[in-house]
């Protein structure tokens, strides 16, 4: 009898559980189909993980913002009073969409990554940077910084937020110890003339239009890196405007953790680097350097890769010898005939030392490359 009543009770509980489950499923279906959850816009999804305005918006790759992307991003340009206040505060420029200079500032090296910031600020001074960051914080705007805009991923720009274009802060000068002081918008082509006049060298970018600070905060590989390390290894000091608009000068003794982080860590998002101090070195009178470009046959690529692999496997390679393998499009007038590939394979060599030593140390590489050189090879 006890067992029988237990069985009846168990059956009732089962029927009740099934009924509850059915009611829950019905409720879930009604809510899902009649009241679907709101879809978070890409801009809001990206911003939701940001606790600081100085963070790169890496979550979207669209070439234009569109209404949905900017729905949750307030723009200073849409608020007349805030716009006039910012323009009255800074000595530089505040640009909104529709202005010719806005388009130029928002543009980056890789046109596939062009975006439309909500506002562009071109500071003239550190005080301008502070004012821009304060305004961005008031509107909870994403901020990115453009030094040269040469980053292929387009990380210097953003959709709907604030772009700080360092175009007007391009000063470069020496200090008393032959260190280069470069402002945040300086390009390597602004540094090279000073080095030539003083007969000094530096670990920096080979492309003249690359930004100095942009290269440094990403680590920075140069032709003399095997001799002197990365560009970031040769930063002695940096002046930074933090997200809270505080200005700090950091080095190995002052805020060493931030100084370390600025040199290649954290996606370059710890603040706006207003200037850097860079170590330089005595330059040689002449340098051994050259570039071979192969672009006639498909097997050129395989042959060049074999030579490069042999060089990399050499454990006794002199630290002063740098080799560089890269591909590029043909210059105008080259590579137009039959049998040419759309791109060419190029091999560069550089020796940071006397030419007579270079000819001995690079002999093996040159001999291997000479077997691939023919009348179609471009040498310079």
Short mmCIF file of C-alpha atoms in Angstrom, two decimals:
data_model
loop_
_atom_site.label_atom_id
_atom_site.label_comp_id
_atom_site.label_asym_id
_atom_site.label_seq_id
_atom_site.Cartn_x
_atom_site.Cartn_y
_atom_site.Cartn_z
CA UNK A 1 0.00 0.00 0.00
CA UNK A 2 2.74 2.41 0.86
CA UNK A 3 4.50 1.46 -2.34
CA UNK A 4 1.28 1.97 -4.34
CA UNK A 5 0.60 5.46 -2.93
CA UNK A 6 4.23 6.38 -3.63
CA UNK A 7 3.81 5.33 -7.25
CA UNK A 8 0.66 7.44 -7.59
CA UNK A 9 2.42 10.46 -6.03
CA UNK A 10 5.41 9.98 -8.31
CA UNK A 11 3.14 9.95 -11.35
CA UNK A 12 1.49 13.20 -10.26
CA UNK A 13 4.87 14.90 -9.80
CA UNK A 14 5.97 13.74 -13.25
CA UNK A 15 2.81 15.15 -14.86
CA UNK A 16 3.34 18.42 -12.96
CA UNK A 17 6.99 18.59 -14.12
CA UNK A 18 5.97 17.98 -17.75
CA UNK A 19 3.30 20.70 -17.48
CA UNK A 20 5.83 23.19 -16.03
CA UNK A 21 8.32 22.39 -18.79
CA UNK A 22 5.65 22.90 -21.45
CA UNK A 23 4.65 26.26 -19.95
CA UNK A 24 8.31 27.37 -19.84
CA UNK A 25 8.90 26.42 -23.48
CA UNK A 26 5.75 28.25 -24.53
CA UNK A 27 6.86 31.37 -22.62
CA UNK A 28 10.34 31.21 -24.17
CA UNK A 29 8.96 30.87 -27.70
CA UNK A 30 6.59 33.81 -27.29
CA UNK A 31 9.35 36.04 -25.93
CA UNK A 32 11.85 35.04 -28.60
CA UNK A 33 9.57 35.50 -31.61
CA UNK A 34 7.45 38.41 -30.43
CA UNK A 35 10.11 40.27 -28.41
CA UNK A 36 13.52 39.38 -29.91
CA UNK A 37 16.62 40.59 -28.04
CA UNK A 38 18.14 43.84 -29.24
CA UNK A 39 21.21 43.34 -31.44
CA UNK A 40 24.19 45.24 -30.11
CA UNK A 41 25.78 47.45 -32.75
CA UNK A 42 29.46 46.80 -33.58
CA UNK A 43 30.42 50.17 -32.14
CA UNK A 44 28.63 49.47 -28.85
CA UNK A 45 30.00 45.93 -28.70
CA UNK A 46 33.52 47.24 -29.15
CA UNK A 47 33.07 50.09 -26.69
CA UNK A 48 31.55 47.84 -24.04
CA UNK A 49 34.96 46.36 -23.28
CA UNK A 50 36.72 49.73 -23.16
CA UNK A 51 37.29 51.32 -19.79
CA UNK A 52 39.51 54.09 -21.17
CA UNK A 53 38.98 56.47 -24.09
CA UNK A 54 42.53 55.73 -25.29
CA UNK A 55 41.84 52.32 -26.71
CA UNK A 56 41.91 51.27 -30.32
CA UNK A 57 38.63 50.27 -31.91
CA UNK A 58 39.81 46.95 -33.37
CA UNK A 59 36.42 45.31 -33.63
CA UNK A 60 35.20 46.72 -36.95
CA UNK A 61 36.68 46.82 -40.44
CA UNK A 62 33.90 48.64 -42.32
CA UNK A 63 35.00 51.38 -44.73
CA UNK A 64 32.10 53.65 -43.72
CA UNK A 65 30.26 53.97 -40.42
CA UNK A 66 26.61 53.78 -41.39
CA UNK A 67 23.77 54.65 -39.04
CA UNK A 68 23.89 51.43 -37.01
CA UNK A 69 27.61 51.67 -36.30
CA UNK A 70 27.41 55.24 -34.99
CA UNK A 71 24.10 54.89 -33.17
CA UNK A 72 25.77 54.67 -29.76
CA UNK A 73 28.69 57.03 -30.42
CA UNK A 74 28.06 60.68 -29.60
CA UNK A 75 30.01 63.15 -31.72
CA UNK A 76 31.28 66.55 -30.68
CA UNK A 77 30.48 67.79 -34.19
CA UNK A 78 26.78 67.24 -33.50
CA UNK A 79 26.86 69.51 -30.43
CA UNK A 80 27.47 73.11 -31.44
CA UNK A 81 28.38 74.41 -27.99
CA UNK A 82 30.86 71.60 -27.28
CA UNK A 83 32.38 72.03 -30.74
CA UNK A 84 32.87 75.77 -30.28
CA UNK A 85 34.29 75.25 -26.79
CA UNK A 86 36.88 72.80 -28.09
CA UNK A 87 37.81 75.05 -31.00
CA UNK A 88 38.19 77.95 -28.61
CA UNK A 89 40.38 75.92 -26.26
CA UNK A 90 43.02 74.51 -28.60
CA UNK A 91 45.47 76.22 -30.93
CA UNK A 92 45.22 73.48 -33.54
CA UNK A 93 42.29 72.42 -35.71
CA UNK A 94 39.00 70.67 -34.99
CA UNK A 95 37.59 69.11 -38.16
CA UNK A 96 34.18 67.66 -38.94
CA UNK A 97 32.89 65.70 -41.91
CA UNK A 98 32.39 67.81 -45.02
CA UNK A 99 35.62 69.77 -44.61
CA UNK A 100 38.38 69.14 -47.15
CA UNK A 101 41.12 68.76 -44.55
CA UNK A 102 38.95 66.28 -42.63
CA UNK A 103 39.12 63.83 -45.53
CA UNK A 104 42.90 64.21 -45.75
CA UNK A 105 43.36 63.65 -42.01
CA UNK A 106 41.04 60.65 -41.85
CA UNK A 107 42.81 58.93 -44.75
CA UNK A 108 45.43 56.25 -44.02
CA UNK A 109 48.07 54.49 -46.11
CA UNK A 110 45.86 51.46 -46.79
CA UNK A 111 42.73 52.77 -48.54
CA UNK A 112 40.90 49.54 -47.70
CA UNK A 113 40.95 50.64 -44.05
CA UNK A 114 39.68 54.20 -44.51
CA UNK A 115 37.02 55.14 -41.95
CA UNK A 116 34.98 58.17 -40.91
CA UNK A 117 35.79 59.53 -37.45
CA UNK A 118 33.12 61.60 -35.74
CA UNK A 119 35.66 64.39 -35.25
CA UNK A 120 39.34 64.97 -36.11
CA UNK A 121 41.62 67.03 -33.87
CA UNK A 122 45.00 68.29 -35.13
CA UNK A 123 46.87 69.46 -32.01
CA UNK A 124 49.70 71.98 -32.05
CA UNK A 125 50.80 71.47 -28.45
CA UNK A 126 50.64 69.04 -25.55
CA UNK A 127 47.93 71.27 -24.05
CA UNK A 128 45.87 70.69 -27.19
CA UNK A 129 46.16 66.93 -26.71
CA UNK A 130 44.99 67.27 -23.11
CA UNK A 131 41.96 69.31 -24.18
CA UNK A 132 41.09 66.81 -26.91
CA UNK A 133 41.21 63.86 -24.51
CA UNK A 134 39.08 65.69 -21.98
CA UNK A 135 36.47 66.43 -24.64
CA UNK A 136 36.51 62.81 -25.81
CA UNK A 137 36.06 61.62 -22.23
CA UNK A 138 33.08 63.95 -21.76
CA UNK A 139 31.39 62.35 -24.77
CA UNK A 140 32.66 58.83 -24.01
CA UNK A 141 34.25 58.65 -27.44
CA UNK A 142 36.69 56.07 -28.73
CA UNK A 143 40.04 57.73 -29.51
CA UNK A 144 42.74 56.70 -31.96
CA UNK A 145 45.97 58.52 -32.79
CA UNK A 146 47.50 59.01 -36.23
CA UNK A 147 51.21 59.67 -36.52
CA UNK A 148 51.93 58.78 -40.15
CA UNK A 149 48.93 56.55 -40.87
CA UNK A 150 51.19 53.90 -42.41
CA UNK A 151 49.85 50.95 -40.40
CA UNK A 152 48.44 48.47 -42.97
CA UNK A 153 45.65 47.41 -40.59
CA UNK A 154 44.39 50.99 -40.33
CA UNK A 155 44.61 51.09 -36.54
CA UNK A 156 45.29 54.83 -36.61
CA UNK A 157 41.70 55.68 -37.50
CA UNK A 158 38.20 54.77 -36.35
CA UNK A 159 34.53 55.12 -37.20
CA UNK A 160 32.46 57.68 -35.28
CA UNK A 161 35.00 58.40 -32.54
CA UNK A 162 37.79 60.97 -32.21
CA UNK A 163 40.91 60.83 -34.36
CA UNK A 164 43.89 62.79 -33.05
CA UNK A 165 46.02 63.56 -36.10
CA UNK A 166 49.53 64.57 -35.01
CA UNK A 167 50.20 66.30 -38.34
CA UNK A 168 51.24 69.65 -36.84
CA UNK A 169 53.51 68.18 -34.16
CA UNK A 170 56.44 67.17 -36.37
CA UNK A 171 59.35 68.93 -34.70
CA UNK A 172 62.72 67.13 -34.63
CA UNK A 173 65.89 68.39 -32.93
CA UNK A 174 69.07 67.32 -31.17
CA UNK A 175 69.73 67.51 -27.46
CA UNK A 176 73.18 68.22 -26.01
CA UNK A 177 74.07 64.50 -25.93
CA UNK A 178 73.33 63.86 -29.63
CA UNK A 179 69.99 62.24 -28.93
CA UNK A 180 67.12 62.88 -31.33
CA UNK A 181 63.97 64.43 -29.84
CA UNK A 182 61.03 63.74 -32.16
CA UNK A 183 57.47 64.95 -31.65
CA UNK A 184 54.55 62.57 -32.02
CA UNK A 185 53.79 63.45 -35.64
CA UNK A 186 57.35 63.36 -36.98
CA UNK A 187 58.12 61.04 -39.88
CA UNK A 188 61.44 59.37 -40.54
CA UNK A 189 62.03 61.67 -43.51
CA UNK A 190 62.18 64.52 -40.99
CA UNK A 191 64.87 62.71 -39.00
CA UNK A 192 67.17 61.60 -41.83
CA UNK A 193 68.51 65.08 -42.80
CA UNK A 194 69.63 65.75 -39.22
CA UNK A 195 71.43 62.41 -39.10
CA UNK A 196 73.21 63.10 -42.40
CA UNK A 197 74.39 66.54 -41.25
CA UNK A 198 75.77 65.17 -37.97
CA UNK A 199 77.14 61.92 -39.48
CA UNK A 200 75.02 59.83 -37.10
CA UNK A 201 72.89 56.72 -37.58
CA UNK A 202 69.77 55.44 -35.83
CA UNK A 203 67.58 52.36 -35.61
CA UNK A 204 64.56 53.52 -37.55
CA UNK A 205 62.25 52.96 -40.47
CA UNK A 206 63.60 52.67 -43.97
CA UNK A 207 60.41 54.06 -45.52
CA UNK A 208 60.54 57.87 -45.21
CA UNK A 209 56.78 58.34 -44.73
CA UNK A 210 56.49 56.05 -41.69
CA UNK A 211 55.85 57.80 -38.38
CA UNK A 212 58.65 57.78 -35.82
CA UNK A 213 56.43 57.15 -32.80
CA UNK A 214 54.23 54.72 -34.70
CA UNK A 215 57.24 52.53 -35.45
CA UNK A 216 58.69 52.82 -31.95
CA UNK A 217 55.54 51.84 -30.05
CA UNK A 218 55.23 48.77 -32.25
CA UNK A 219 58.79 47.58 -31.57
CA UNK A 220 60.37 48.75 -34.81
CA UNK A 221 62.76 46.76 -36.99
CA UNK A 222 65.39 48.68 -38.97
CA UNK A 223 68.44 47.94 -41.09
CA UNK A 224 70.71 48.28 -38.05
CA UNK A 225 68.54 46.23 -35.67
CA UNK A 226 70.94 43.27 -35.69
CA UNK A 227 73.66 45.64 -34.48
CA UNK A 228 71.69 47.82 -32.07
CA UNK A 229 68.34 46.14 -31.35
CA UNK A 230 64.81 47.28 -32.09
CA UNK A 231 63.86 50.93 -32.41
CA UNK A 232 62.01 50.54 -29.11
CA UNK A 233 65.22 49.37 -27.45
CA UNK A 234 66.77 52.73 -28.25
CA UNK A 235 64.06 54.94 -26.75
CA UNK A 236 65.54 56.80 -23.79
CA UNK A 237 62.51 58.82 -22.76
CA UNK A 238 58.91 59.51 -23.75
CA UNK A 239 56.45 62.26 -22.92
CA UNK A 240 52.92 60.88 -22.77
CA UNK A 241 49.46 62.33 -22.25
CA UNK A 242 47.50 59.73 -20.29
CA UNK A 243 43.75 59.08 -20.75
CA UNK A 244 42.97 61.31 -17.76
CA UNK A 245 44.85 64.19 -19.49
CA UNK A 246 47.82 63.94 -17.12
CA UNK A 247 51.20 64.58 -18.77
CA UNK A 248 54.09 62.35 -17.68
CA UNK A 249 57.68 61.92 -18.81
CA UNK A 250 58.74 58.31 -18.44
CA UNK A 251 62.07 56.49 -18.62
CA UNK A 252 63.82 53.64 -16.83
CA UNK A 253 63.66 55.55 -13.52
CA UNK A 254 60.31 57.35 -13.79
CA UNK A 255 57.29 55.06 -14.14
CA UNK A 256 59.41 52.24 -15.61
CA UNK A 257 56.40 49.94 -16.07
CA UNK A 258 54.66 52.42 -18.35
CA UNK A 259 57.94 53.11 -20.14
CA UNK A 260 58.32 49.38 -20.79
CA UNK A 261 54.71 49.01 -21.93
CA UNK A 262 54.95 51.88 -24.40
CA UNK A 263 57.69 50.08 -26.31
CA UNK A 264 55.74 47.41 -28.13
CA UNK A 265 53.22 46.14 -25.56
CA UNK A 266 49.46 46.55 -25.24
CA UNK A 267 48.55 47.69 -28.75
CA UNK A 268 49.92 51.22 -28.29
CA UNK A 269 46.89 52.28 -26.26
CA UNK A 270 48.32 53.62 -22.99
CA UNK A 271 48.15 57.27 -23.98
CA UNK A 272 49.13 59.78 -26.64
CA UNK A 273 52.91 59.90 -27.07
CA UNK A 274 53.74 63.58 -27.52
CA UNK A 275 57.49 63.05 -28.06
CA UNK A 276 60.31 60.53 -27.74
CA UNK A 277 64.04 60.77 -27.14
CA UNK A 278 66.07 58.34 -29.28
CA UNK A 279 69.64 57.08 -29.05
CA UNK A 280 71.88 57.62 -32.10
CA UNK A 281 75.23 56.12 -33.14
CA UNK A 282 78.29 57.24 -35.10
CA UNK A 283 77.77 56.63 -38.82
CA UNK A 284 80.25 55.09 -41.24
CA UNK A 285 81.45 57.11 -44.22
CA UNK A 286 80.06 54.52 -46.64
CA UNK A 287 77.70 51.56 -46.34
CA UNK A 288 77.41 48.31 -48.23
CA UNK A 289 73.78 47.89 -49.26
CA UNK A 290 71.87 46.57 -52.23
CA UNK A 291 68.65 45.07 -53.47
CA UNK A 292 67.95 42.39 -56.06
CA UNK A 293 64.44 42.05 -57.51
CA UNK A 294 63.48 38.91 -59.44
CA UNK A 295 60.30 39.04 -61.47
CA UNK A 296 60.54 36.95 -64.62
CA UNK A 297 59.66 33.34 -63.80
CA UNK A 298 57.64 31.42 -61.25
CA UNK A 299 60.67 29.47 -60.06
CA UNK A 300 62.43 32.75 -59.15
CA UNK A 301 60.42 32.78 -55.93
CA UNK A 302 61.39 29.24 -54.97
CA UNK A 303 65.07 29.87 -55.78
CA UNK A 304 65.20 33.07 -53.73
CA UNK A 305 63.48 31.34 -50.80
CA UNK A 306 66.11 28.58 -50.90
CA UNK A 307 68.91 31.16 -50.73
CA UNK A 308 67.17 32.95 -47.86
CA UNK A 309 66.68 29.69 -45.96
CA UNK A 310 70.36 28.91 -46.29
CA UNK A 311 71.29 32.35 -44.92
CA UNK A 312 68.96 32.03 -41.94
CA UNK A 313 70.36 28.62 -41.03
CA UNK A 314 73.92 29.96 -40.84
CA UNK A 315 74.68 30.10 -37.12
CA UNK A 316 77.83 32.17 -37.59
CA UNK A 317 76.14 35.03 -39.47
CA UNK A 318 77.72 38.35 -38.51
CA UNK A 319 75.42 40.56 -36.41
CA UNK A 320 76.23 43.51 -38.63
CA UNK A 321 74.78 41.83 -41.73
CA UNK A 322 71.05 42.22 -42.30
CA UNK A 323 69.06 40.49 -45.03
CA UNK A 324 65.50 41.31 -45.99
CA UNK A 325 63.14 39.28 -48.16
CA UNK A 326 59.94 40.91 -49.38
CA UNK A 327 57.52 41.02 -52.29
CA UNK A 328 56.11 44.06 -54.06
CA UNK A 329 54.29 45.16 -57.17
CA UNK A 330 56.30 45.99 -60.27
CA UNK A 331 57.33 49.63 -60.76
CA UNK A 332 55.81 51.37 -63.81
CA UNK A 333 57.35 50.01 -67.02
CA UNK A 334 58.58 46.76 -65.49
CA UNK A 335 56.96 43.34 -65.52
CA UNK A 336 54.67 44.00 -68.49
CA UNK A 337 55.86 41.18 -70.77
CA UNK A 338 54.84 37.56 -71.11
CA UNK A 339 55.89 35.26 -68.29
CA UNK A 340 55.92 37.94 -65.62
CA UNK A 341 54.18 37.39 -62.33
CA UNK A 342 51.91 40.11 -60.86
CA UNK A 343 54.45 40.68 -58.07
CA UNK A 344 58.21 40.50 -57.80
CA UNK A 345 60.39 38.94 -55.12
CA UNK A 346 63.12 41.22 -53.75
CA UNK A 347 66.15 40.48 -51.61
CA UNK A 348 67.94 43.25 -49.74
CA UNK A 349 71.31 43.28 -47.99
CA UNK A 350 72.81 45.80 -45.58
CA UNK A 351 76.09 45.74 -43.67
CA UNK A 352 76.65 48.02 -40.69
CA UNK A 353 80.41 48.30 -41.03
CA UNK A 354 83.33 48.99 -43.40
CA UNK A 355 82.77 47.98 -47.03
CA UNK A 356 85.94 45.85 -47.24
CA UNK A 357 84.65 43.71 -44.36
CA UNK A 358 81.21 43.52 -45.93
CA UNK A 359 82.57 42.03 -49.15
CA UNK A 360 84.12 39.19 -47.17
CA UNK A 361 81.22 38.55 -44.79
CA UNK A 362 78.49 38.77 -47.45
CA UNK A 363 80.46 36.77 -50.02
CA UNK A 364 78.46 33.59 -49.54
CA UNK A 365 75.10 35.32 -49.93
CA UNK A 366 76.28 37.23 -52.98
CA UNK A 367 77.57 34.07 -54.64
CA UNK A 368 74.25 32.30 -54.10
CA UNK A 369 72.30 35.27 -55.43
CA UNK A 370 74.60 35.61 -58.44
CA UNK A 371 73.41 32.23 -59.72
CA UNK A 372 69.89 33.71 -60.00
CA UNK A 373 70.80 37.03 -61.59
CA UNK A 374 70.15 37.50 -65.30
CA UNK A 375 69.30 40.33 -67.68
CA UNK A 376 65.78 40.52 -66.21
CA UNK A 377 66.95 41.09 -62.64
CA UNK A 378 66.62 44.61 -61.26
CA UNK A 379 69.58 45.58 -59.08
CA UNK A 380 70.12 48.78 -57.17
#
